[in-house]
XYZ file of C-alpha atoms in Angstrom:
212
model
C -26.089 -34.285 -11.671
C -22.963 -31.849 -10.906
C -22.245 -29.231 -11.450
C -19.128 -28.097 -12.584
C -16.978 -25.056 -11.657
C -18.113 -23.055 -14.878
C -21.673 -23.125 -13.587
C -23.180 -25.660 -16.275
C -23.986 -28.824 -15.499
C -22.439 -32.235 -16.023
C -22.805 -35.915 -16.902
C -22.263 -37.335 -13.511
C -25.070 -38.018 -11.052
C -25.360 -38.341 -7.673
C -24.225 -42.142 -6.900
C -26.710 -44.023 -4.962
C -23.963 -47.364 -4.319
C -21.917 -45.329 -1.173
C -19.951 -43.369 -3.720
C -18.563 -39.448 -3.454
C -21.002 -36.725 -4.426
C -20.436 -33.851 -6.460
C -21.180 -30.818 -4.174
C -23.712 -28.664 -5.914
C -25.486 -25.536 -4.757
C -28.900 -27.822 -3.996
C -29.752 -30.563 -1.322
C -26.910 -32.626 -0.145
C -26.211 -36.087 -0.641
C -27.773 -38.786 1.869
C -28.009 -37.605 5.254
C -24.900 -38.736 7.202
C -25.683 -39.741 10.984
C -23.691 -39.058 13.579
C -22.929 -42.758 15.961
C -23.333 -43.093 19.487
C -21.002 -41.206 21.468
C -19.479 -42.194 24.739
C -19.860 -39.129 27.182
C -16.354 -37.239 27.733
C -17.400 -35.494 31.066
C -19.227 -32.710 32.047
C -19.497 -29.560 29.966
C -17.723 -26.884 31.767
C -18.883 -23.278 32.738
C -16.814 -21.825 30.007
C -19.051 -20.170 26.825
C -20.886 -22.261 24.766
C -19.138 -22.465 21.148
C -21.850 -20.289 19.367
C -21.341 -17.317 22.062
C -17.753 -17.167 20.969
C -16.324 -15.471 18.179
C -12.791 -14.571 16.570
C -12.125 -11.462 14.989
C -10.799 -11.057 11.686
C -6.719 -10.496 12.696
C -7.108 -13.937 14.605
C -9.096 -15.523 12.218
C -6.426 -14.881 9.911
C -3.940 -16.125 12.185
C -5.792 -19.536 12.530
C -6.040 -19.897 8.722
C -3.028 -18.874 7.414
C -4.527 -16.550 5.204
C -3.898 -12.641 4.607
C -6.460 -10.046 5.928
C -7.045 -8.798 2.326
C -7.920 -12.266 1.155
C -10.214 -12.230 4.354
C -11.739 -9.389 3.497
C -12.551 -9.924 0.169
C -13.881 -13.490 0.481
C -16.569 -11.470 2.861
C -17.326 -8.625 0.797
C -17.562 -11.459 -2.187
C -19.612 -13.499 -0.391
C -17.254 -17.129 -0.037
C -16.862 -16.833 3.452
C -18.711 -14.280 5.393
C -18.544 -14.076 9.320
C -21.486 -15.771 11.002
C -21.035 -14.633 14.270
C -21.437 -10.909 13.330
C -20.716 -8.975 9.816
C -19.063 -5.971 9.564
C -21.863 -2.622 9.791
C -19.833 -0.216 8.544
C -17.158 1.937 10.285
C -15.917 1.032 13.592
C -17.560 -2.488 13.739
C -15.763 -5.695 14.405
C -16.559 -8.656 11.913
C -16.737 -11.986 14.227
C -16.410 -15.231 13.038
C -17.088 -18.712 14.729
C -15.164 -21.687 14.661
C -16.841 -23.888 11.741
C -15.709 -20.341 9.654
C -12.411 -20.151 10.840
C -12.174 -23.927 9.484
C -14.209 -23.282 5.854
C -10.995 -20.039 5.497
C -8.591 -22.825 5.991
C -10.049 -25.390 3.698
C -10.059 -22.416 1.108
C -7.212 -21.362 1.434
C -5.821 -25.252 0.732
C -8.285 -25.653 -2.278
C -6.548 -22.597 -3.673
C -2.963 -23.382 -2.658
C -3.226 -26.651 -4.796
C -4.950 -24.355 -8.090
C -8.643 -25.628 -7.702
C -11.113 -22.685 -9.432
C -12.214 -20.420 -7.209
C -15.987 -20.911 -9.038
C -15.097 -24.406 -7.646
C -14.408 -23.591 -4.272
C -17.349 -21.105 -4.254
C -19.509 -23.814 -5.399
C -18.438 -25.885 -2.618
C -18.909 -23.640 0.230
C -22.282 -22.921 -0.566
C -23.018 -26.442 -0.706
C -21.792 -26.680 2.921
C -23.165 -23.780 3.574
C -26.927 -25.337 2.219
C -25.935 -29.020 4.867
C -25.266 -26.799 7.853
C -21.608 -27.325 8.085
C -22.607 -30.616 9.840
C -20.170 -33.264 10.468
C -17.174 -31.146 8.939
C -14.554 -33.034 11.211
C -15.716 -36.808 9.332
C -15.549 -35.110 5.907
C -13.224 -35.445 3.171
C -13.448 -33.072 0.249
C -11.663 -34.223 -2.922
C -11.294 -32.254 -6.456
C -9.984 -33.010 -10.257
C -9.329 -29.053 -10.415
C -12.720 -28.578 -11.769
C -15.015 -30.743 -9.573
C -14.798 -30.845 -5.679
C -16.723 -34.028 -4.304
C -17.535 -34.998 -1.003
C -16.498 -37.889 0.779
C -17.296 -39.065 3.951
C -16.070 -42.912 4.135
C -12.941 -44.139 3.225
C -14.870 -46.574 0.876
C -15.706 -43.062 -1.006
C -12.341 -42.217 -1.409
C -11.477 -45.203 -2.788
C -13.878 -45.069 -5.159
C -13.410 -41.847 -6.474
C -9.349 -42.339 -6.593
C -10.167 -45.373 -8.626
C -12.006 -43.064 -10.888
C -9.712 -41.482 -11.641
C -11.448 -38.540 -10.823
C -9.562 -37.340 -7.518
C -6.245 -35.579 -7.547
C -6.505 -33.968 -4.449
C -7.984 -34.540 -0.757
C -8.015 -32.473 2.018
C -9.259 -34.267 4.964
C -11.594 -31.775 7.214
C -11.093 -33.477 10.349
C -7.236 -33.149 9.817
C -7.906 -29.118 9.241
C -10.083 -28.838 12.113
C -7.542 -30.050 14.257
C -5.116 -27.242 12.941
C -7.562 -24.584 13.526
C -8.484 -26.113 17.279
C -4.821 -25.962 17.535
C -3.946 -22.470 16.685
C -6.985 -20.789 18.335
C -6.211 -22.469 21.753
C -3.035 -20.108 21.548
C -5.259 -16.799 20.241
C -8.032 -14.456 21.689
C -11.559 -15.370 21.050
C -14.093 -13.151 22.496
C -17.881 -13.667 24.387
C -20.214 -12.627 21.612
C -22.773 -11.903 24.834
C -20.258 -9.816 26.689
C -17.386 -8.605 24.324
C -15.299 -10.088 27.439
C -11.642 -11.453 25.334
C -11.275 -14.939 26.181
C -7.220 -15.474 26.487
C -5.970 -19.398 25.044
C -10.425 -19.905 24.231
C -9.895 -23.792 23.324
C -12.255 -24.614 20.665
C -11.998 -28.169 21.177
C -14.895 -27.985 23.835
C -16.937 -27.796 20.827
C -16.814 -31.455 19.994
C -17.077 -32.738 22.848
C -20.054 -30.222 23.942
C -21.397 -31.599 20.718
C -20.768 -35.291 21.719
C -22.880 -35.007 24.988
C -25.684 -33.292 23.574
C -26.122 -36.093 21.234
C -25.968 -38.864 24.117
């Protein structure tokens, strides 16, 4: 079952034969495993990705989105900083990579006039899955649904639907944001030490040889 950017609940379940799922505020769709990898080298001395953080003017930067619309997608709940919120007066919100990515694939939802219900939706689905295996995803909409994919197969499926207008592929996005960070501050959430050109790319493949 779906559910559809209005909040009630549609027609169209789950498929169980490798097609796209409706994201939905519950459990996820099957479990998607991440293969083998082949090991890319040692990890370096530099910060772990979850003891770095970007404040708001870069993450804006990254995203291509406007402090304001930062701002109130964290007041509102769509996107809020997981790193470290903003207390009050004088405190620095801090957001991590896999946030600085979820701005960016808002801001393209919106850009192409998919509900903002929809989007909300959406998010909180990733949101419930752990923003796991963002960089393999593709997330599709009609304008009122936004489905996950997360095989080619799935795409084609939902395309010959009928059902998909729109695609943004997450890996594609992830690159952008990897991209424009290596050129911005982050910052040690440990330390508060600024971290000039942090390359989030080191993620990945930090990621990569835990899994080996």
């Amino acid at each position: 079952m779906r559910i559809t950017g209005d909040g009630t609940t549609g027609g169209t379940p789950a498929r169980s034969d490798g097609g796209p799922y409706p994201l939905h505020g519950g459990a996820a769709g099957p479990a998607h495993r991440q293969p083998a990898s082949t090991p890319v080298g040692p990890v370096s001395d530099a910060p772990a990705p979850e003891q770095v953080g970007y404040r708001g003017p870069t993450a804006c930067a990254a995203a291509g989105i406007t402090y304001r619309q930062l701002d109130y997608w964290a007041r509102t709940g769509l996107v809020e900083p997981s790193v470290r919120p903003a207390y009050g007066s004088g405190t620095q919100r801090l957001y991590s990579f896999r946030d600085v990515v979820v701005l960016k694939i808002v801001k393209r939802f919106l850009d192409t006039g998919v509900a903002l219900q929809s989007i909300r939706t959406a998010v909180q689905h990733l949101r419930d899955r752990g923003f796991q295996d963002l960089e393999r995803m593709t997330l599709m909409s009609d304008g009122a649904t936004v489905y996950e994919c997360t095989s080619p197969d799935q795409v084609v499926s939902l395309l010959q639907g009928g059902q998909g207008v729109f695609g943004i592929a997450v890996g594609v996005v992830w690159r952008d944001v990897e991209n424009a960070l290596s050129q911005l501050h982050g910052e040690r959430v440990d330390t508060g030490e600024t971290l000039v050109g942090q390359n989030p790319t080191d993620e990945l493949a930090a990621r990569r040889n835990r899994a080996v």
